Protein backbone atom coordinates (compact mmCIF):
# COMPACT_ATOMS: atom_id res chain seq x y z
CA UNK A 1 0.00 0.00 0.00
CA UNK A 2 1.26 3.45 -0.85
CA UNK A 3 0.59 6.11 1.77
CA UNK A 4 0.92 9.86 1.57
CA UNK A 5 1.21 12.30 4.44
CA UNK A 6 -0.38 15.01 2.30
CA UNK A 7 -3.38 12.79 1.52
CA UNK A 8 -3.64 12.08 5.26
CA UNK A 9 -3.74 15.86 5.82
CA UNK A 10 -6.62 16.20 3.37
CA UNK A 11 -8.44 13.29 5.03
CA UNK A 12 -8.08 14.91 8.47
CA UNK A 13 -9.53 18.21 7.29
CA UNK A 14 -12.40 16.53 5.39
CA UNK A 15 -13.20 14.46 8.49
CA UNK A 16 -13.68 17.71 10.42
CA UNK A 17 -15.81 19.39 7.73
CA UNK A 18 -16.72 17.75 4.42
CA UNK A 19 -17.42 21.15 2.85
CA UNK A 20 -14.14 22.70 4.08
CA UNK A 21 -16.04 25.85 4.98
CA UNK A 22 -13.14 27.45 6.86
CA UNK A 23 -11.04 27.43 3.69
CA UNK A 24 -11.53 29.80 0.80
CA UNK A 25 -10.82 28.75 -2.75
CA UNK A 26 -7.66 30.78 -3.23
CA UNK A 27 -4.26 29.27 -2.54
CA UNK A 28 -1.39 31.72 -2.31
CA UNK A 29 2.01 30.43 -3.36
CA UNK A 30 4.77 30.42 -0.78
CA UNK A 31 7.97 32.32 -1.36
CA UNK A 32 9.94 29.09 -1.15
CA UNK A 33 8.26 27.60 -4.21
CA UNK A 34 8.75 30.80 -6.23
CA UNK A 35 12.41 30.94 -5.23
CA UNK A 36 13.00 27.26 -6.00
CA UNK A 37 11.40 27.42 -9.45
CA UNK A 38 13.32 30.60 -10.28
CA UNK A 39 16.63 29.02 -9.27
CA UNK A 40 15.80 25.84 -11.20
CA UNK A 41 15.06 27.87 -14.31
CA UNK A 42 18.36 29.75 -14.03
CA UNK A 43 20.28 26.49 -13.60
CA UNK A 44 18.23 24.72 -16.29
CA UNK A 45 17.15 22.01 -13.85
CA UNK A 46 13.73 20.47 -14.52
CA UNK A 47 11.31 20.71 -11.60
CA UNK A 48 7.97 19.81 -13.20
CA UNK A 49 6.06 18.84 -10.06
CA UNK A 50 7.03 21.92 -8.07
CA UNK A 51 6.50 24.16 -11.12
CA UNK A 52 3.03 22.75 -11.77
CA UNK A 53 2.17 23.08 -8.07
CA UNK A 54 3.17 26.76 -8.20
CA UNK A 55 1.10 27.25 -11.37
CA UNK A 56 -1.91 25.60 -9.71
CA UNK A 57 -1.57 27.93 -6.74
CA UNK A 58 -1.39 30.94 -9.03
CA UNK A 59 -4.37 29.72 -11.07
CA UNK A 60 -6.43 29.41 -7.90
CA UNK A 61 -6.33 33.18 -7.52
CA UNK A 62 -8.74 33.43 -10.46
CA UNK A 63 -10.47 30.01 -10.53
CA UNK A 64 -13.00 29.04 -7.85
CA UNK A 65 -13.48 25.22 -7.81
CA UNK A 66 -13.81 23.08 -4.67
CA UNK A 67 -10.42 21.53 -5.48
CA UNK A 68 -8.82 24.80 -4.38
CA UNK A 69 -10.46 24.43 -0.97
CA UNK A 70 -9.05 20.89 -0.74
CA UNK A 71 -5.56 22.20 -1.58
CA UNK A 72 -5.94 25.01 0.95
CA UNK A 73 -7.00 22.51 3.64
CA UNK A 74 -4.04 20.24 2.90
CA UNK A 75 -1.56 23.13 3.16
CA UNK A 76 -3.16 24.30 6.42
CA UNK A 77 -2.95 20.82 7.92
CA UNK A 78 0.64 20.36 6.70
CA UNK A 79 2.18 23.61 7.85
CA UNK A 80 -0.49 25.90 9.26
CA UNK A 81 -0.66 27.95 6.06
CA UNK A 82 -3.67 30.23 6.42
CA UNK A 83 -5.18 31.73 3.31
CA UNK A 84 -6.16 35.36 3.10
Tab-separated table of N, CA, C and O in Angstrom:
chain	number	residue	atom	x	y	z
A	1	UNK	N	0.839	-1.160	0.000
A	1	UNK	CA	0.000	0.000	0.000
A	1	UNK	C	0.897	1.240	0.000
A	1	UNK	O	1.897	1.305	0.708
A	2	UNK	N	0.532	2.189	-0.812
A	2	UNK	CA	1.255	3.453	-0.853
A	2	UNK	C	0.490	4.463	-0.006
A	2	UNK	O	-0.713	4.637	-0.163
A	3	UNK	N	1.202	5.108	0.910
A	3	UNK	CA	0.585	6.114	1.769
A	3	UNK	C	1.190	7.473	1.470
A	3	UNK	O	2.318	7.571	0.991
A	4	UNK	N	0.454	8.503	1.788
A	4	UNK	CA	0.917	9.861	1.566
A	4	UNK	C	0.523	10.733	2.750
A	4	UNK	O	-0.656	10.806	3.105
A	5	UNK	N	1.495	11.400	3.323
A	5	UNK	CA	1.209	12.303	4.445
A	5	UNK	C	0.289	13.438	4.001
A	5	UNK	O	-0.590	13.862	4.751
A	6	UNK	N	0.467	13.908	2.778
A	6	UNK	CA	-0.378	15.008	2.296
A	6	UNK	C	-1.827	14.552	2.111
A	6	UNK	O	-2.759	15.293	2.429
A	7	UNK	N	-2.018	13.319	1.636
A	7	UNK	CA	-3.377	12.788	1.520
A	7	UNK	C	-3.985	12.591	2.907
A	7	UNK	O	-5.177	12.828	3.116
A	8	UNK	N	-3.156	12.191	3.875
A	8	UNK	CA	-3.640	12.084	5.258
A	8	UNK	C	-4.090	13.448	5.778
A	8	UNK	O	-5.095	13.556	6.485
A	9	UNK	N	-3.350	14.503	5.417
A	9	UNK	CA	-3.738	15.857	5.823
A	9	UNK	C	-5.109	16.221	5.268
A	9	UNK	O	-5.951	16.779	5.976
A	10	UNK	N	-5.328	15.908	4.000
A	10	UNK	CA	-6.620	16.196	3.374
A	10	UNK	C	-7.719	15.406	4.086
A	10	UNK	O	-8.787	15.943	4.400
A	11	UNK	N	-7.464	14.140	4.353
A	11	UNK	CA	-8.444	13.294	5.031
A	11	UNK	C	-8.816	13.871	6.393
A	11	UNK	O	-9.999	13.922	6.760
A	12	UNK	N	-7.818	14.334	7.158
A	12	UNK	CA	-8.080	14.914	8.473
A	12	UNK	C	-8.985	16.143	8.383
A	12	UNK	O	-9.914	16.295	9.181
A	13	UNK	N	-8.717	17.000	7.423
A	13	UNK	CA	-9.535	18.214	7.287
A	13	UNK	C	-10.948	17.882	6.800
A	13	UNK	O	-11.921	18.471	7.262
A	14	UNK	N	-11.074	16.929	5.870
A	14	UNK	CA	-12.401	16.529	5.393
A	14	UNK	C	-13.197	15.833	6.485
A	14	UNK	O	-14.420	15.950	6.533
A	15	UNK	N	-12.510	15.116	7.383
A	15	UNK	CA	-13.198	14.456	8.492
A	15	UNK	C	-13.805	15.493	9.442
A	15	UNK	O	-14.855	15.248	10.036
A	16	UNK	N	-13.168	16.633	9.562
A	16	UNK	CA	-13.676	17.712	10.420
A	16	UNK	C	-14.854	18.427	9.776
A	16	UNK	O	-15.785	18.836	10.463
A	17	UNK	N	-14.791	18.615	8.450
A	17	UNK	CA	-15.809	19.389	7.735
A	17	UNK	C	-15.755	19.005	6.263
A	17	UNK	O	-14.835	19.406	5.552
A	18	UNK	N	-16.739	18.239	5.800
A	18	UNK	CA	-16.718	17.750	4.415
A	18	UNK	C	-16.836	18.857	3.379
A	18	UNK	O	-16.502	18.655	2.222
A	19	UNK	N	-17.307	20.036	3.794
A	19	UNK	CA	-17.421	21.154	2.854
A	19	UNK	C	-16.224	22.109	2.933
A	19	UNK	O	-16.142	23.055	2.160
A	20	UNK	N	-15.328	21.870	3.889
A	20	UNK	CA	-14.137	22.704	4.083
A	20	UNK	C	-14.489	24.192	4.174
A	20	UNK	O	-13.839	25.041	3.577
A	21	UNK	N	-15.522	24.483	4.941
A	21	UNK	CA	-16.044	25.852	4.984
A	21	UNK	C	-15.072	26.879	5.539
A	21	UNK	O	-15.201	28.064	5.231
A	22	UNK	N	-14.086	26.465	6.327
A	22	UNK	CA	-13.141	27.445	6.865
A	22	UNK	C	-12.077	27.851	5.851
A	22	UNK	O	-11.308	28.771	6.077
A	23	UNK	N	-12.045	27.150	4.710
A	23	UNK	CA	-11.039	27.434	3.689
A	23	UNK	C	-11.685	28.111	2.491
A	23	UNK	O	-12.716	27.679	2.007
A	24	UNK	N	-11.031	29.188	2.026
A	24	UNK	CA	-11.535	29.796	0.798
A	24	UNK	C	-10.938	29.057	-0.388
A	24	UNK	O	-10.207	28.090	-0.224
A	25	UNK	N	-11.228	29.493	-1.561
A	25	UNK	CA	-10.820	28.752	-2.754
A	25	UNK	C	-9.580	29.347	-3.413
A	25	UNK	O	-9.268	29.022	-4.547
A	26	UNK	N	-8.886	30.198	-2.700
A	26	UNK	CA	-7.659	30.783	-3.232
A	26	UNK	C	-6.481	30.248	-2.441
A	26	UNK	O	-6.511	30.195	-1.221
A	27	UNK	N	-5.446	29.836	-3.160
A	27	UNK	CA	-4.258	29.266	-2.542
A	27	UNK	C	-3.068	30.122	-2.956
A	27	UNK	O	-2.678	30.131	-4.120
A	28	UNK	N	-2.523	30.838	-2.007
A	28	UNK	CA	-1.391	31.719	-2.306
A	28	UNK	C	-0.096	30.924	-2.277
A	28	UNK	O	0.128	30.129	-1.373
A	29	UNK	N	0.735	31.144	-3.268
A	29	UNK	CA	2.009	30.431	-3.360
A	29	UNK	C	2.965	30.934	-2.286
A	29	UNK	O	2.969	32.120	-1.950
A	30	UNK	N	3.767	30.020	-1.769
A	30	UNK	CA	4.771	30.415	-0.782
A	30	UNK	C	5.994	30.982	-1.492
A	30	UNK	O	6.251	30.698	-2.651
A	31	UNK	N	6.738	31.762	-0.795
A	31	UNK	CA	7.967	32.318	-1.355
A	31	UNK	C	8.989	31.249	-1.682
A	31	UNK	O	9.776	31.401	-2.617
A	32	UNK	N	8.978	30.157	-0.915
A	32	UNK	CA	9.942	29.091	-1.150
A	32	UNK	C	9.762	28.467	-2.528
A	32	UNK	O	10.733	28.202	-3.239
A	33	UNK	N	8.517	28.213	-2.901
A	33	UNK	CA	8.259	27.596	-4.211
A	33	UNK	C	8.671	28.541	-5.336
A	33	UNK	O	9.286	28.106	-6.326
A	34	UNK	N	8.354	29.825	-5.200
A	34	UNK	CA	8.748	30.797	-6.228
A	34	UNK	C	10.268	30.849	-6.367
A	34	UNK	O	10.816	30.871	-7.468
A	35	UNK	N	10.954	30.881	-5.218
A	35	UNK	CA	12.411	30.938	-5.229
A	35	UNK	C	12.984	29.683	-5.888
A	35	UNK	O	13.870	29.772	-6.740
A	36	UNK	N	12.470	28.515	-5.493
A	36	UNK	CA	13.004	27.255	-6.005
A	36	UNK	C	12.824	27.139	-7.517
A	36	UNK	O	13.749	26.757	-8.235
A	37	UNK	N	11.653	27.504	-8.009
A	37	UNK	CA	11.395	27.416	-9.449
A	37	UNK	C	12.282	28.409	-10.200
A	37	UNK	O	12.851	28.081	-11.246
A	38	UNK	N	12.439	29.605	-9.645
A	38	UNK	CA	13.315	30.601	-10.276
A	38	UNK	C	14.751	30.122	-10.366
A	38	UNK	O	15.407	30.260	-11.412
A	39	UNK	N	15.264	29.558	-9.275
A	39	UNK	CA	16.628	29.022	-9.275
A	39	UNK	C	16.765	27.861	-10.250
A	39	UNK	O	17.765	27.755	-10.957
A	40	UNK	N	15.763	26.994	-10.283
A	40	UNK	CA	15.803	25.844	-11.195
A	40	UNK	C	15.827	26.311	-12.647
A	40	UNK	O	16.566	25.748	-13.473
A	41	UNK	N	15.058	27.334	-12.946
A	41	UNK	CA	15.063	27.865	-14.313
A	41	UNK	C	16.436	28.429	-14.679
A	41	UNK	O	16.937	28.198	-15.785
A	42	UNK	N	17.039	29.178	-13.753
A	42	UNK	CA	18.364	29.749	-14.028
A	42	UNK	C	19.415	28.662	-14.249
A	42	UNK	O	20.297	28.807	-15.088
A	43	UNK	N	19.308	27.578	-13.500
A	43	UNK	CA	20.283	26.494	-13.603
A	43	UNK	C	19.891	25.435	-14.636
A	43	UNK	O	20.592	24.439	-14.796
A	44	UNK	N	18.757	25.646	-15.289
A	44	UNK	CA	18.233	24.717	-16.293
A	44	UNK	C	18.038	23.312	-15.719
A	44	UNK	O	18.375	22.302	-16.337
A	45	UNK	N	17.454	23.268	-14.514
A	45	UNK	CA	17.145	22.007	-13.849
A	45	UNK	C	15.634	21.801	-13.910
A	45	UNK	O	14.881	22.666	-13.477
A	46	UNK	N	15.167	20.692	-14.445
A	46	UNK	CA	13.725	20.471	-14.524
A	46	UNK	C	13.113	20.203	-13.143
A	46	UNK	O	13.636	19.389	-12.377
A	47	UNK	N	12.061	20.914	-12.847
A	47	UNK	CA	11.311	20.711	-11.600
A	47	UNK	C	9.820	20.728	-11.930
A	47	UNK	O	9.074	21.607	-11.483
A	48	UNK	N	9.352	19.758	-12.720
A	48	UNK	CA	7.974	19.812	-13.204
A	48	UNK	C	6.906	19.766	-12.112
A	48	UNK	O	5.916	20.489	-12.198
A	49	UNK	N	7.088	18.960	-11.084
A	49	UNK	CA	6.056	18.836	-10.056
A	49	UNK	C	5.929	20.124	-9.262
A	49	UNK	O	4.830	20.637	-9.045
A	50	UNK	N	7.061	20.671	-8.844
A	50	UNK	CA	7.028	21.917	-8.075
A	50	UNK	C	6.519	23.057	-8.949
A	50	UNK	O	5.729	23.891	-8.504
A	51	UNK	N	6.952	23.105	-10.208
A	51	UNK	CA	6.504	24.163	-11.117
A	51	UNK	C	4.994	24.102	-11.342
A	51	UNK	O	4.312	25.128	-11.309
A	52	UNK	N	4.472	22.893	-11.568
A	52	UNK	CA	3.031	22.751	-11.770
A	52	UNK	C	2.251	23.083	-10.500
A	52	UNK	O	1.164	23.677	-10.561
A	53	UNK	N	2.805	22.740	-9.345
A	53	UNK	CA	2.173	23.084	-8.074
A	53	UNK	C	2.082	24.604	-7.925
A	53	UNK	O	1.051	25.138	-7.517
A	54	UNK	N	3.157	25.297	-8.260
A	54	UNK	CA	3.166	26.756	-8.203
A	54	UNK	C	2.149	27.345	-9.176
A	54	UNK	O	1.407	28.270	-8.839
A	55	UNK	N	2.084	26.783	-10.385
A	55	UNK	CA	1.104	27.255	-11.371
A	55	UNK	C	-0.323	27.031	-10.885
A	55	UNK	O	-1.191	27.879	-11.085
A	56	UNK	N	-0.582	25.887	-10.245
A	56	UNK	CA	-1.914	25.601	-9.707
A	56	UNK	C	-2.271	26.608	-8.621
A	56	UNK	O	-3.402	27.109	-8.577
A	57	UNK	N	-1.320	26.919	-7.769
A	57	UNK	CA	-1.572	27.926	-6.738
A	57	UNK	C	-1.907	29.270	-7.368
A	57	UNK	O	-2.861	29.941	-6.970
A	58	UNK	N	-1.130	29.668	-8.361
A	58	UNK	CA	-1.385	30.941	-9.033
A	58	UNK	C	-2.739	30.936	-9.745
A	58	UNK	O	-3.459	31.925	-9.722
A	59	UNK	N	-3.084	29.816	-10.366
A	59	UNK	CA	-4.367	29.720	-11.068
A	59	UNK	C	-5.538	29.817	-10.098
A	59	UNK	O	-6.603	30.326	-10.451
A	60	UNK	N	-5.339	29.377	-8.871
A	60	UNK	CA	-6.434	29.413	-7.898
A	60	UNK	C	-6.856	30.838	-7.555
A	60	UNK	O	-7.943	31.049	-7.032
A	61	UNK	N	-5.999	31.788	-7.828
A	61	UNK	CA	-6.333	33.178	-7.519
A	61	UNK	C	-7.423	33.709	-8.440
A	61	UNK	O	-8.060	34.713	-8.138
A	62	UNK	N	-7.666	33.017	-9.556
A	62	UNK	CA	-8.741	33.429	-10.465
A	62	UNK	C	-9.839	32.377	-10.575
A	62	UNK	O	-10.985	32.712	-10.788
A	63	UNK	N	-9.477	31.083	-10.454
A	63	UNK	CA	-10.467	30.007	-10.530
A	63	UNK	C	-11.124	29.822	-9.161
A	63	UNK	O	-10.559	30.178	-8.144
A	64	UNK	N	-12.309	29.208	-9.115
A	64	UNK	CA	-13.005	29.041	-7.850
A	64	UNK	C	-13.537	27.633	-7.586
A	64	UNK	O	-14.519	27.483	-6.897
A	65	UNK	N	-12.913	26.551	-8.053
A	65	UNK	CA	-13.481	25.224	-7.806
A	65	UNK	C	-13.203	24.712	-6.388
A	65	UNK	O	-12.307	25.197	-5.697
A	66	UNK	N	-13.971	23.715	-5.983
A	66	UNK	CA	-13.814	23.081	-4.674
A	66	UNK	C	-12.413	22.508	-4.499
A	66	UNK	O	-11.890	22.465	-3.385
A	67	UNK	N	-11.777	22.107	-5.591
A	67	UNK	CA	-10.425	21.533	-5.483
A	67	UNK	C	-9.455	22.513	-4.841
A	67	UNK	O	-8.507	22.098	-4.167
A	68	UNK	N	-9.689	23.811	-5.030
A	68	UNK	CA	-8.824	24.802	-4.384
A	68	UNK	C	-9.011	24.780	-2.874
A	68	UNK	O	-8.058	24.986	-2.123
A	69	UNK	N	-10.232	24.533	-2.411
A	69	UNK	CA	-10.459	24.426	-0.973
A	69	UNK	C	-9.742	23.197	-0.412
A	69	UNK	O	-9.200	23.249	0.686
A	70	UNK	N	-9.733	22.098	-1.172
A	70	UNK	CA	-9.045	20.889	-0.736
A	70	UNK	C	-7.542	21.176	-0.628
A	70	UNK	O	-6.904	20.825	0.367
A	71	UNK	N	-6.972	21.850	-1.615
A	71	UNK	CA	-5.555	22.199	-1.584
A	71	UNK	C	-5.250	23.120	-0.409
A	71	UNK	O	-4.268	22.947	0.305
A	72	UNK	N	-6.108	24.089	-0.169
A	72	UNK	CA	-5.936	25.008	0.952
A	72	UNK	C	-5.968	24.255	2.276
A	72	UNK	O	-5.155	24.498	3.180
A	73	UNK	N	-6.887	23.308	2.414
A	73	UNK	CA	-7.000	22.511	3.640
A	73	UNK	C	-5.756	21.658	3.854
A	73	UNK	O	-5.249	21.552	4.975
A	74	UNK	N	-5.229	21.060	2.787
A	74	UNK	CA	-4.038	20.235	2.896
A	74	UNK	C	-2.850	21.077	3.348
A	74	UNK	O	-2.104	20.696	4.248
A	75	UNK	N	-2.680	22.265	2.768
A	75	UNK	CA	-1.562	23.134	3.158
A	75	UNK	C	-1.705	23.599	4.606
A	75	UNK	O	-0.725	23.686	5.333
A	76	UNK	N	-2.934	23.877	5.038
A	76	UNK	CA	-3.162	24.299	6.421
A	76	UNK	C	-2.786	23.171	7.380
A	76	UNK	O	-2.092	23.376	8.366
A	77	UNK	N	-3.222	21.960	7.059
A	77	UNK	CA	-2.952	20.823	7.925
A	77	UNK	C	-1.463	20.490	7.934
A	77	UNK	O	-0.910	20.090	8.949
A	78	UNK	N	-0.784	20.678	6.826
A	78	UNK	CA	0.638	20.363	6.704
A	78	UNK	C	1.514	21.348	7.465
A	78	UNK	O	2.386	20.975	8.214
A	79	UNK	N	1.272	22.634	7.264
A	79	UNK	CA	2.177	23.612	7.854
A	79	UNK	C	1.520	24.829	8.458
A	79	UNK	O	2.164	25.833	8.723
A	80	UNK	N	0.202	24.767	8.656
A	80	UNK	CA	-0.495	25.900	9.257
A	80	UNK	C	-0.650	27.086	8.329
A	80	UNK	O	-0.866	28.206	8.777
A	81	UNK	N	-0.524	26.856	7.025
A	81	UNK	CA	-0.660	27.950	6.058
A	81	UNK	C	-2.101	28.433	6.035
A	81	UNK	O	-2.995	27.703	5.651
A	82	UNK	N	-2.327	29.658	6.450
A	82	UNK	CA	-3.669	30.229	6.424
A	82	UNK	C	-3.804	31.080	5.177
A	82	UNK	O	-2.900	31.831	4.812
A	83	UNK	N	-4.930	30.946	4.519
A	83	UNK	CA	-5.177	31.731	3.313
A	83	UNK	C	-5.812	33.056	3.701
A	83	UNK	O	-6.441	33.197	4.728
A	84	UNK	N	-5.664	34.010	2.845
A	84	UNK	CA	-6.163	35.362	3.103
A	84	UNK	C	-7.656	35.432	3.002
A	84	UNK	O	-8.291	34.763	2.279
